[in-house]
Short mmCIF file of C-alpha atoms and ligand atoms in Angstrom, two decimals:
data_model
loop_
_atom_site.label_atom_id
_atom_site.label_comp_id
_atom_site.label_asym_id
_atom_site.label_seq_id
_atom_site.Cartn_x
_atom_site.Cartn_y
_atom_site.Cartn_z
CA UNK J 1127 -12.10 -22.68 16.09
CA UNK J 1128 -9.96 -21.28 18.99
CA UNK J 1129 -11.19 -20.95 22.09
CA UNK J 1130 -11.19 -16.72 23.13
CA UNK J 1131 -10.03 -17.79 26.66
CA UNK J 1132 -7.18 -20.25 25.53
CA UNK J 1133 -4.49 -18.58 27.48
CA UNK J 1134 -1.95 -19.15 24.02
CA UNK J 1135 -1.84 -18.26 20.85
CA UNK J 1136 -0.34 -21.18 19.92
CA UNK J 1137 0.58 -23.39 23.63
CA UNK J 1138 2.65 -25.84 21.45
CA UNK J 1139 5.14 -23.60 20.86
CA UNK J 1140 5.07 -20.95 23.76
CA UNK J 1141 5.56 -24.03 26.27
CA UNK J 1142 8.00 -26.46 24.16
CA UNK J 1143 10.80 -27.38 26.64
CA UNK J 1144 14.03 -26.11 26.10
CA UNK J 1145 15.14 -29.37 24.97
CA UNK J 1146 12.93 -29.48 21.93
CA UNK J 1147 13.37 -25.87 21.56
CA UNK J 1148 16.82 -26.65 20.95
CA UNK J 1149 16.30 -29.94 18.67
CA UNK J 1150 14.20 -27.79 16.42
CA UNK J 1151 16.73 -24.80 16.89
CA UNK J 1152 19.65 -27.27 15.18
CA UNK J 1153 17.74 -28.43 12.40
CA UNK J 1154 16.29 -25.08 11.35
CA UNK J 1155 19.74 -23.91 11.46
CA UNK J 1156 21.65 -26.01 9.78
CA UNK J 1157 18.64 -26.03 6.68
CA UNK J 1158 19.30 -22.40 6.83
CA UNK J 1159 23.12 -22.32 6.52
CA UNK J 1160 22.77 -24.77 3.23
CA UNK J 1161 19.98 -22.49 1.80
CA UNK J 1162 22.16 -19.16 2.45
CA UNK J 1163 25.31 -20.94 1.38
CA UNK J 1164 23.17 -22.23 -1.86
CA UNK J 1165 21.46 -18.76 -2.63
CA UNK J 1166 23.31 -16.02 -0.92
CA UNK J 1167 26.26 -14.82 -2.85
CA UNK J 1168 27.03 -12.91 0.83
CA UNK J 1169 26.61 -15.84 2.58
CA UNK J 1170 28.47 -18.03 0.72
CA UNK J 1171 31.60 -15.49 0.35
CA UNK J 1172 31.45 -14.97 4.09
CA UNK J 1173 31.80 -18.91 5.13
CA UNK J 1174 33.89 -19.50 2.39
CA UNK J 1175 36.27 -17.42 3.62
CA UNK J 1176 35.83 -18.71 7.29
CA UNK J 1177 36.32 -22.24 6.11
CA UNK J 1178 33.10 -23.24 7.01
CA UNK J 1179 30.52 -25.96 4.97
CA UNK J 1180 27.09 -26.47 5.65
CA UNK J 1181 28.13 -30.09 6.36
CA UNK J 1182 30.47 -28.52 9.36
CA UNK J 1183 27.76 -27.46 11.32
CA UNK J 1184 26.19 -30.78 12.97
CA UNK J 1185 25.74 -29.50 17.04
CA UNK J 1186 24.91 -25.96 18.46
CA UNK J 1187 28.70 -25.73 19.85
CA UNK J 1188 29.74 -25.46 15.74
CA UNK J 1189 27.49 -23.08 14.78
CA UNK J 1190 28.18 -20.84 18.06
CA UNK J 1191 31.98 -21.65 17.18
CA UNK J 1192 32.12 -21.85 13.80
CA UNK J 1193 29.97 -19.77 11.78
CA UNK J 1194 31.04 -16.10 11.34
CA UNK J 1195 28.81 -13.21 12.57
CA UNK J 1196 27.13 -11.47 10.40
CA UNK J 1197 26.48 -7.60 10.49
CA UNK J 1198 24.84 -4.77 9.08
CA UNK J 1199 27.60 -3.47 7.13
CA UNK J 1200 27.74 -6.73 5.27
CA UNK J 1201 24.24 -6.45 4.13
CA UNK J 1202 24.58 -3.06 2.75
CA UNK J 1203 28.06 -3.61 1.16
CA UNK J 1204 26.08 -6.33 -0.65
CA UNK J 1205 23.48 -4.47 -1.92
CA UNK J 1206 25.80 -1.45 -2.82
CA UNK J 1207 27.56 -3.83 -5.07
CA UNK J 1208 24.99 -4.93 -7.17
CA UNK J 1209 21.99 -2.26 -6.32
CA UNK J 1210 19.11 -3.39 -5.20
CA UNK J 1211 19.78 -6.08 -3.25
CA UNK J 1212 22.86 -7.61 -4.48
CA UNK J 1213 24.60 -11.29 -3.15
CA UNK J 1214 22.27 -10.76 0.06
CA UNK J 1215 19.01 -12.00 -1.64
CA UNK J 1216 18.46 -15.55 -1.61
CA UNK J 1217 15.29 -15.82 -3.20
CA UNK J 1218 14.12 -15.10 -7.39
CA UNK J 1219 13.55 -10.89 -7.54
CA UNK J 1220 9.75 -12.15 -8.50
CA UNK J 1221 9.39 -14.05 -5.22
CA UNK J 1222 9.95 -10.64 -3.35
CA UNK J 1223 6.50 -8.98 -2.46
CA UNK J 1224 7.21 -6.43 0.13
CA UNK J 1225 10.41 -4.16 -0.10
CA UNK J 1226 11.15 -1.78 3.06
CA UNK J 1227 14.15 0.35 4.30
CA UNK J 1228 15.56 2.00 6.67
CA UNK J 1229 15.92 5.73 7.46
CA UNK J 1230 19.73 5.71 6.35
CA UNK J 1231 20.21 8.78 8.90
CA UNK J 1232 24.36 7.47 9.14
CA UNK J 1233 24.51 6.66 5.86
CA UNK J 1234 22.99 4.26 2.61
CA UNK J 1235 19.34 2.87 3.88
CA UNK J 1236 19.60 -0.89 4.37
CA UNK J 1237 16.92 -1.56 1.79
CA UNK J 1238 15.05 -4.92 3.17
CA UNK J 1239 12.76 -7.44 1.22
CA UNK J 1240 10.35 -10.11 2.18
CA UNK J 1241 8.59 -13.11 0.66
CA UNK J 1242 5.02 -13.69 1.42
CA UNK J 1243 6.15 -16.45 3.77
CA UNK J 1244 8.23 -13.70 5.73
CA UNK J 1245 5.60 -11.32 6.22
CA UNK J 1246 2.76 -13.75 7.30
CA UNK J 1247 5.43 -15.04 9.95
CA UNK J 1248 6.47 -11.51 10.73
CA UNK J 1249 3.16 -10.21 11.30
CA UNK J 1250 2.04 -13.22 13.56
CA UNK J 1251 5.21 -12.63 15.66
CA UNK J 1252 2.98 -9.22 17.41
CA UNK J 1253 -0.13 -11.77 17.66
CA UNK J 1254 1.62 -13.71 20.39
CA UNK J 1255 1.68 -10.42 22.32
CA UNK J 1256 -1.37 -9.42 21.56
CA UNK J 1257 -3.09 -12.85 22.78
CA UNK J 1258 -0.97 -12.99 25.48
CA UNK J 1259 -2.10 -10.06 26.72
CA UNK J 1260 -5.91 -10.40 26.58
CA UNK J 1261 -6.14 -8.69 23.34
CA UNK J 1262 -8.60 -10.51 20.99
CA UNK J 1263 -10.68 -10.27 17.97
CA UNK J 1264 -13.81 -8.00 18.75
CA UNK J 1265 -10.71 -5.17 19.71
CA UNK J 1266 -9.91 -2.82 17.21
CA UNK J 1267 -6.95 -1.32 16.57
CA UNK J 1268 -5.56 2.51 15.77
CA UNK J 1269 -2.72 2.79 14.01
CA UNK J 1270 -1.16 6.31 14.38
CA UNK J 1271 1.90 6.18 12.09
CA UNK J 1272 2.35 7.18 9.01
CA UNK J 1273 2.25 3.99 6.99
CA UNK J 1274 5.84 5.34 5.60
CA UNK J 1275 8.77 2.99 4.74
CA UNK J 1276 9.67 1.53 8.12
CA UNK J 1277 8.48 -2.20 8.26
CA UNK J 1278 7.73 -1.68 12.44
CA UNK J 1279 4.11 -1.16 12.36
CA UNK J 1280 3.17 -2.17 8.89
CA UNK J 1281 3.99 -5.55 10.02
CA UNK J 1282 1.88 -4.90 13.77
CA UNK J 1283 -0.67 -4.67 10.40
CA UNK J 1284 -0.15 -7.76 9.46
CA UNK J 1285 -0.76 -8.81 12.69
CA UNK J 1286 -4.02 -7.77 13.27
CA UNK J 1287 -4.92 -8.74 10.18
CA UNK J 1288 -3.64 -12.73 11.34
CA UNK J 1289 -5.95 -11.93 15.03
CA UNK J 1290 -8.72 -11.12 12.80
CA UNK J 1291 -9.30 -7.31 14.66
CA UNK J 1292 -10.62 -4.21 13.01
CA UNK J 1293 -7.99 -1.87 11.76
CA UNK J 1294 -8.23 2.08 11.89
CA UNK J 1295 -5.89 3.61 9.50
CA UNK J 1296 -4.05 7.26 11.20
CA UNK J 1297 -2.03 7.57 8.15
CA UNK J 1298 -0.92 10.95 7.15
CA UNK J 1299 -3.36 13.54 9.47
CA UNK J 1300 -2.57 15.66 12.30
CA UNK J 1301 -2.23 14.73 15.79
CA UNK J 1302 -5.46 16.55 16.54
CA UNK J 1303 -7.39 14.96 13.88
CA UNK J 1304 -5.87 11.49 14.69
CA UNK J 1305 -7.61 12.52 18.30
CA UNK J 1306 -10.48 13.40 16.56
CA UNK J 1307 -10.53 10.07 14.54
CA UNK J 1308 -10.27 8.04 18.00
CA UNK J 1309 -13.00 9.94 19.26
CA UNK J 1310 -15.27 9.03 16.98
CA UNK J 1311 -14.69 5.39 16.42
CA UNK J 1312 -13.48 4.38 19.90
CA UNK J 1313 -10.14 1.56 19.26
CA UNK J 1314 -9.77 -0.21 22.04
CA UNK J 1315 -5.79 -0.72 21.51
CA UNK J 1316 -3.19 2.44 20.54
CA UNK J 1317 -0.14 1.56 18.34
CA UNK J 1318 2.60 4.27 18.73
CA UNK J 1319 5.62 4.28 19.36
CA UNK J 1320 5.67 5.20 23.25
CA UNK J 1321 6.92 9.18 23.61
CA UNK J 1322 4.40 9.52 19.81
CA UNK J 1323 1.41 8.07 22.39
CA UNK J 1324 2.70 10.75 25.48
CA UNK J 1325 2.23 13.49 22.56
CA UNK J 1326 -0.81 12.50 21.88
CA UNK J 1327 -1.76 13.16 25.73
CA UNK J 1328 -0.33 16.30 25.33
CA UNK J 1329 -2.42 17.35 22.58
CA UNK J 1330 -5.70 15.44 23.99
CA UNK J 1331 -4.76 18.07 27.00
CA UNK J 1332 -4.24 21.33 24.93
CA UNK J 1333 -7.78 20.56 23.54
CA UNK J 1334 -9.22 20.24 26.54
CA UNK J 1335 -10.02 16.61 25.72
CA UNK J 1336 -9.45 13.87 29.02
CA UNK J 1337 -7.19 11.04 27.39
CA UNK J 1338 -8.87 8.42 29.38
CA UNK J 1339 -12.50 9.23 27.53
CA UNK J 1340 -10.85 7.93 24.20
CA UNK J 1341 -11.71 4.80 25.90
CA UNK J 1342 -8.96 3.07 24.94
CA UNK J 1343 -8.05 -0.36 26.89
CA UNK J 1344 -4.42 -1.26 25.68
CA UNK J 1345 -1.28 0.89 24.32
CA UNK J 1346 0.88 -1.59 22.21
CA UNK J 1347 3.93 -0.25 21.16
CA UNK J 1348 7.76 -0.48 19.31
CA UNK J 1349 10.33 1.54 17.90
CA UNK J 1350 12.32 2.51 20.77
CA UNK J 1351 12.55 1.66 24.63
CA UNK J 1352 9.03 1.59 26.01
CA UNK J 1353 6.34 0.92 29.08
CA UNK J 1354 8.69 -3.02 29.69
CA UNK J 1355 12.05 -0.72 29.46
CA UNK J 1356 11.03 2.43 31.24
CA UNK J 1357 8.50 1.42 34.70
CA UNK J 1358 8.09 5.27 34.80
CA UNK J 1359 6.81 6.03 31.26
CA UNK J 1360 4.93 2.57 31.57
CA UNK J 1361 2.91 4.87 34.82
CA UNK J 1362 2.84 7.71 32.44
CA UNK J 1363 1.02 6.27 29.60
CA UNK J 1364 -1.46 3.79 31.90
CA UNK J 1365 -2.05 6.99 34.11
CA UNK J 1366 -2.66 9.26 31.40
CA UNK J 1367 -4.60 6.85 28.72
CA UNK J 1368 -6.31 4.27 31.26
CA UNK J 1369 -4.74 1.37 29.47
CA UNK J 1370 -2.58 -1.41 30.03
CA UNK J 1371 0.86 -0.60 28.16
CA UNK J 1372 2.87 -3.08 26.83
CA UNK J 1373 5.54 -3.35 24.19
CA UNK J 1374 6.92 -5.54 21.45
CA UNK J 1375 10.50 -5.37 20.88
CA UNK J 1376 11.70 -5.82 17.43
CA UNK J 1377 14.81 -5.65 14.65
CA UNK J 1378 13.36 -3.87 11.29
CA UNK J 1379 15.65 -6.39 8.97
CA UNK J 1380 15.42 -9.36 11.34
CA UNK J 1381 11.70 -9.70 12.50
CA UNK J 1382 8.83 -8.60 15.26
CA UNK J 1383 11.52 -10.25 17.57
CA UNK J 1384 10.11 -10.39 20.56
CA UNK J 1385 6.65 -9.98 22.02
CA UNK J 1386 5.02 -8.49 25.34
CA UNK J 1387 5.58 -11.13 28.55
CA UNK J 1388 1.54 -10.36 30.21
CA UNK J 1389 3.53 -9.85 33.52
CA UNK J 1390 5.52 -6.82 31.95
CA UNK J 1391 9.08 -7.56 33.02
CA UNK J 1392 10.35 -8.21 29.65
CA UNK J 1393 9.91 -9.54 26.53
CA UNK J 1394 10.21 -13.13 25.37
CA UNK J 1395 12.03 -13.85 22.21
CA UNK J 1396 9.42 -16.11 19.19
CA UNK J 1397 11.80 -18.76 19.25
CA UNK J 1398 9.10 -20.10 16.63
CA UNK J 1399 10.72 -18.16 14.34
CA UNK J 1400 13.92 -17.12 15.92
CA UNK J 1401 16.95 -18.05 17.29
CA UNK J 1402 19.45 -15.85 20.00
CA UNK J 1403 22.73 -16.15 21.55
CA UNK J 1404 23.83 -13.12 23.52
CA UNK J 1405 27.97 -11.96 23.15
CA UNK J 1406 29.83 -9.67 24.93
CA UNK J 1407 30.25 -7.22 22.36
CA UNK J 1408 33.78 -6.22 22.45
CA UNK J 1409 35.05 -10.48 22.65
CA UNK J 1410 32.24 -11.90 21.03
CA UNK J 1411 32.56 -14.35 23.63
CA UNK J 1412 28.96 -16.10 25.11
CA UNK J 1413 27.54 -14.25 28.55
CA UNK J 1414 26.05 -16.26 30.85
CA UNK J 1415 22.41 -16.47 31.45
CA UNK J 1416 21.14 -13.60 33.55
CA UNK J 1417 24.59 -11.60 32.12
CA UNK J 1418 24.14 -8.29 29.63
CA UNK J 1419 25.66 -8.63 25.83
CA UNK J 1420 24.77 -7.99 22.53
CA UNK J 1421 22.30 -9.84 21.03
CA UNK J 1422 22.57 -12.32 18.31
CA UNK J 1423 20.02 -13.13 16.43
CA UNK J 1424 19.00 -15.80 13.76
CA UNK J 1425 15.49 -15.86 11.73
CA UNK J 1426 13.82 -18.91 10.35
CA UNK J 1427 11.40 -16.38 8.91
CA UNK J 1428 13.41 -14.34 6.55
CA UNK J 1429 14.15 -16.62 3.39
CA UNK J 1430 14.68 -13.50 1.16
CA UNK J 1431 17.31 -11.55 2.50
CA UNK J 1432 18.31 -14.03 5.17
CA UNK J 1433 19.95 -13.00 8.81
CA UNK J 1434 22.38 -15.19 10.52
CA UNK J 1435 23.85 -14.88 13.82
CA UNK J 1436 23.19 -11.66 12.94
CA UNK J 1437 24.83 -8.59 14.99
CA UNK J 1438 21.81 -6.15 16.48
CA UNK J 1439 24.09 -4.02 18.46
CA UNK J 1440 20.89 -4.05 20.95
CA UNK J 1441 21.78 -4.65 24.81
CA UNK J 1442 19.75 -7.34 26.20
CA UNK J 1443 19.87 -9.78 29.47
CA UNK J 1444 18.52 -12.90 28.89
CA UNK J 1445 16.88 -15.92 30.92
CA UNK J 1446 16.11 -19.16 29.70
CA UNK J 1447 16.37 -22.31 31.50
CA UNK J 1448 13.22 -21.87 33.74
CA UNK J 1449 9.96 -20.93 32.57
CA UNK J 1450 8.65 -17.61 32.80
CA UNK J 1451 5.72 -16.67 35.27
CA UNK J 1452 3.32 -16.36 32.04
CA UNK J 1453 4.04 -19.90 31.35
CA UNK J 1454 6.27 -19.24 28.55
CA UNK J 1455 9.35 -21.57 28.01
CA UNK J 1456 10.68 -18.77 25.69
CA UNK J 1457 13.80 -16.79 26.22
CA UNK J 1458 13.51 -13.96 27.96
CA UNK J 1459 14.74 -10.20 27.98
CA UNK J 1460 14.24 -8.60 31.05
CA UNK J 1461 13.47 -5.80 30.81
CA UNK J 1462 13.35 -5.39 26.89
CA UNK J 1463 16.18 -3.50 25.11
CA UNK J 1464 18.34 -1.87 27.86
CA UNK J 1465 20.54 0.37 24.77
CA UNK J 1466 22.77 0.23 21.97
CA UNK J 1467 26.45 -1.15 21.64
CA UNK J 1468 27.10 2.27 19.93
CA UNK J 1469 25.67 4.01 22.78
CA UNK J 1470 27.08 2.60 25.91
CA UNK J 1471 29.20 5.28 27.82
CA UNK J 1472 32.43 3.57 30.02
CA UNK J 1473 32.72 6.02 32.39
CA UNK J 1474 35.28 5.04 35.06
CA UNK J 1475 34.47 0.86 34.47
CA UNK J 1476 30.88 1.24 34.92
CA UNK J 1477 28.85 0.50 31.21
CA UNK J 1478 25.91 3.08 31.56
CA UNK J 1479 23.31 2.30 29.46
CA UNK J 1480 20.10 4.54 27.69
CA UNK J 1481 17.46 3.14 29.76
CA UNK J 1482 19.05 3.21 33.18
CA UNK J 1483 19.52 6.90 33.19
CA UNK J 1484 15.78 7.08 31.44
CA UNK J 1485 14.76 5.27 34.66
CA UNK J 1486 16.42 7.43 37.08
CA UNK J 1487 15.66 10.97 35.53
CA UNK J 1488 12.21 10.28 34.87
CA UNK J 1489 11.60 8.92 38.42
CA UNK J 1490 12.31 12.70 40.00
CA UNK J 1491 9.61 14.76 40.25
CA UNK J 1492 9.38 18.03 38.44
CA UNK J 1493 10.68 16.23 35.22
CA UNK J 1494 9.00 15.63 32.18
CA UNK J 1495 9.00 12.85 29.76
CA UNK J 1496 11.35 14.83 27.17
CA UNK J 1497 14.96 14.13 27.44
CA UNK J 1498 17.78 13.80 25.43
CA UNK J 1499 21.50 12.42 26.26
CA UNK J 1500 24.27 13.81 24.68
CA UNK J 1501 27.81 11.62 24.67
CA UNK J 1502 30.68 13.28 24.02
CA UNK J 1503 34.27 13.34 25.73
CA UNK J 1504 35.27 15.36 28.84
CA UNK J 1505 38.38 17.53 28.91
CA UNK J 1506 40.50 14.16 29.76
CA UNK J 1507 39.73 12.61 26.99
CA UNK J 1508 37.34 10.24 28.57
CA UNK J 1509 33.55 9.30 27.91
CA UNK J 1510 30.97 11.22 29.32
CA UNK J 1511 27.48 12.08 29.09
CA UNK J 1512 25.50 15.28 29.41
CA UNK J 1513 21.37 14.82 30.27
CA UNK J 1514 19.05 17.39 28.92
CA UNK J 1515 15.84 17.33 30.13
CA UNK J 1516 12.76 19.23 30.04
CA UNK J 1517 11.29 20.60 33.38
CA UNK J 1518 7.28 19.97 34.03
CA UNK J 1519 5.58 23.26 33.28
CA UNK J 1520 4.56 23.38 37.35
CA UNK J 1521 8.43 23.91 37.77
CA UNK J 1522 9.08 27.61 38.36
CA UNK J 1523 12.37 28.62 36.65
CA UNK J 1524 14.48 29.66 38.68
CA UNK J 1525 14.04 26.04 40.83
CA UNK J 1526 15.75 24.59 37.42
CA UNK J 1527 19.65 24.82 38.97
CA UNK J 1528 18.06 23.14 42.42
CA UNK J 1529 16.47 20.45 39.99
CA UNK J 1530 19.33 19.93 37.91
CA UNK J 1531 21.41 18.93 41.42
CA UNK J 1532 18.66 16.53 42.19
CA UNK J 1533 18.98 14.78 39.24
CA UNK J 1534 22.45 14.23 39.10
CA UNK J 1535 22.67 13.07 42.73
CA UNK J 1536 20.16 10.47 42.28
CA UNK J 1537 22.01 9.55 39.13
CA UNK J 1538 25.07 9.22 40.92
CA UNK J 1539 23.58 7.20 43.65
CA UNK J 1540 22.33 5.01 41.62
CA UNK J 1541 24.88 3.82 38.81
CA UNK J 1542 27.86 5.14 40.57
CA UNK J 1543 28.92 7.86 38.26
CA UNK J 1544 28.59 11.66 38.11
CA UNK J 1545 26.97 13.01 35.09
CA UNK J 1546 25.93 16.65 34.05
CA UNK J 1547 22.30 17.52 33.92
CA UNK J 1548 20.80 20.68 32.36
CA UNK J 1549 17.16 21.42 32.97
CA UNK J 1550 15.46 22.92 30.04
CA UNK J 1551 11.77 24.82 29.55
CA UNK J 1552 8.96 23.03 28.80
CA UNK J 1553 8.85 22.85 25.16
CA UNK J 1554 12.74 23.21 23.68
CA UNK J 1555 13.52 19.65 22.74
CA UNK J 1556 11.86 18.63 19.89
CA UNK J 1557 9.08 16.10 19.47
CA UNK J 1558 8.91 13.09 17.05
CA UNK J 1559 5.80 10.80 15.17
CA UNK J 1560 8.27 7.97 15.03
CA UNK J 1561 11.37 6.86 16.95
CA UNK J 1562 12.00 9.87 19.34
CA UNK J 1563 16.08 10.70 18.80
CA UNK J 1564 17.47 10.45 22.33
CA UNK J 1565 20.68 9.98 22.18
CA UNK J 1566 23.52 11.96 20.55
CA UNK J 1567 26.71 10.73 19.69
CA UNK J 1568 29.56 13.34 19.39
CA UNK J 1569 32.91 11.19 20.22
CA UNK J 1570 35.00 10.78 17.15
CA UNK J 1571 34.34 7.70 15.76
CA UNK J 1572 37.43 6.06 17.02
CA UNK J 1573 36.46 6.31 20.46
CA UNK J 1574 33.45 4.64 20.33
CA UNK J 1575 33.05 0.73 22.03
CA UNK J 1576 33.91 -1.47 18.79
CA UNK J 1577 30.78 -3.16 18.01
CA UNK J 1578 29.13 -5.09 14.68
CA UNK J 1579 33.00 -7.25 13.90
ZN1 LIG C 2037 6.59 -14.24 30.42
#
């Protein structure tokens, strides 16, 4: 029986020295290369064609020198050639029990199965966060998503199935009646995705209901940059909600990646189940610890449709070689996600990325949480980025040009670059259940950094 103030899930693992780590890393790895290269049509074309056999790959230097990357557009050029999964499964079709896919908003959904094994590990990846955290069995959980076709918080499901918590289904009803539900049955932890949870506010407002008396204790949430990532929304939803906020940052066809750090600077990667080497994007080449790049990610917990050194395209900046303050021995991203390859903006040599101008906007008073940021090219030719945001309804509206100013000076003073800023009424941009779309991509697609090779 564990013990409800054992500060670990599972200390074996969360405080294995980086030596072991990496012993274990090896072997899992180079097991997973022969099964991929045994099972995976994909995989076996792809390090065919590199040159590469399982047998190459005895140390870490071969299989961070060696093995090709592998990307997103593989995987769905696999599956479009033999519909529905194609030379990407590994496993039988009957060992498949859970099939999920993505939106497909630029294109064919990546369509993404699981084995039973898969989804048991997936779903204790959030539990480490969750324990971590102080979250424990007698807390019950409210789920307000609409149990759709996105793995994210089916597999937070899973997860609280593993902890042994009650669950509270908010699948398909309003936001009011989803308030209504929480009223009545009183969950201790929210699962949202982070702007979904400041809507919910909102609405508790407009019905004259005080957030805090949901009597909620913890907001847990994914999907898109959240309370680690953004310090000022983090305020926003422990103000409004009187929680602790924390979030869990994962990659729908890899796994729940990486959960909450208790101390809230960042996220620390399962390396249970997963391995990570961060690249500079454009090269490919390694980045230093403490350096920014795209992370790389491989999953010992994804035998069906295997991923490995797998391109995310998310921005991360990693630590590793000293423990964290939480104990953990765990790689970690501080910070969480900091943006996407696709989405960082060179503007005169300085890489601006999603969250830092999150930070800065939402740190100016008179703004609201609503923002969107549009890329696009200036009349040079040259990358550029305009910042919509919507004004807090105490702004008067004709203080908008005067507000507009003060966010683009402190956005200059901060990253170095000028950017334009239009203030907006409370109420134009739109609002979102799931991932909230924040950024807008209007450069041909030429111009945009090469990423995913
Ligand atoms: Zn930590």
């Amino acid at each position: 029986m564990k013990s409800l103030t054992a500060q670990f899930w599972n200390e074996y693992w969360e405080t294995m020295p980086r030596k072991e780590l990496e012993r274990v890393h090896l072997r899992r790895i180079r097991w997973l290369i022969k099964y991929a290269y045994e099972n995976s049509k994909l995989y076996h074309k792809k390090y065919h064609e590199a040159g590469v056999k399982p047998d190459d790959v005895r140390t870490m230097d071969d299989f961070v020198k060696k093995v090709p990357f592998v990307t997103k557009d593989d995987i769905l050029a696999a599956q479009a050639e033999s519909p529905p999964f194609g030379g990407a499964l590994a496993c039988e079709y009957d060992d498949v029990l859970h099939v999920f896919q993505t939106s497909g908003t630029t294109g064919a959904p990546l369509r993404i199965p699981f084995t039973h094994y898969d989804t048991i590990k997936y779903g204790e990846d959030w539990v480490y966060g969750f324990w971590a955290v102080g979250i424990r069995p007698s807390d019950s959980f409210y789920f307000a998503f609409g149990w759709g076709m996105y793995v994210g918080f089916w597999s937070c499901y899973w997860g609280v199935r593993r902890l042994g918590a009650k669950v509270i289904s908010g699948g398909g009803v309003s936001t009011e009646d989803r308030i209504r539900q929480m009223q009545a049955l009183k969950p201790t932890v929210l699962v949202a995705t982070p702007t979904y949870a400041l809507y919910i506010a909102e609405t508790c407002r407009k019905m004259g209901v005080d957030p805090r008396s949901l009597g909620l204790k913890y907001f847990y949430g994914a999907g898109e940059p959240g309370p680690t990532a953004l310090p000022k929304l983090r305020e926003e939803l422990e103000s409004s909600f009187g929680v602790k906020a924390y979030e869990l940052y994962g990659v729908a066809e890899v796994g729940a990646i990486a959960p909450a750090c208790p101390t809230q600077i960042g996220v620390h990667l399962n390396e249970s189940n997963y391995h990570c080497l961060v690249v500079d994007p454009e090269t490919g080449e390694l980045v230093s610890e403490g350096e920014r790049g795209e992370n790389v990610v491989t999953s010992f917990a994804q035998l069906a449709q295997p991923v490995i050194k797998y391109r995310t395209k998310d921005v991360v900046e990693w630590h590793y070689s000293e423990p964290c303050e939480c104990g953990r021995t765990w790689v970690l991203y501080k910070g969480s996600v900091l943006g996407r390859t696709d989405y960082v903006v060179k503007i005169r040599g300085i890489n601006v990325y999603q969250t830092a101008v999150e930070n800065i906007v939402r740190s100016v008073p008179g703004t609201s949480p609503h923002l969107e940021m549009h890329i696009r090219l200036d009349e040079r030719g040259m990358d550029d980025m305009l910042v919509r945001v919507e004004a807090d309804p105490s702004v008067p509206r004709d203080s908008y040009k005067d507000l507009s100013e003060r966010i683009a000076e402190e956005l200059r003073a901060a990253i170095g670059v000028r950017l334009d800023v239009e203030v907006v009424p409370p109420g134009t941009l739109p609002r979102y259940e799931l991932k909230a779309k924040k950024m807008f991509d209007h450069r041909p697609k030429e111009r945009r950094l090469p990423s995913g090779v």
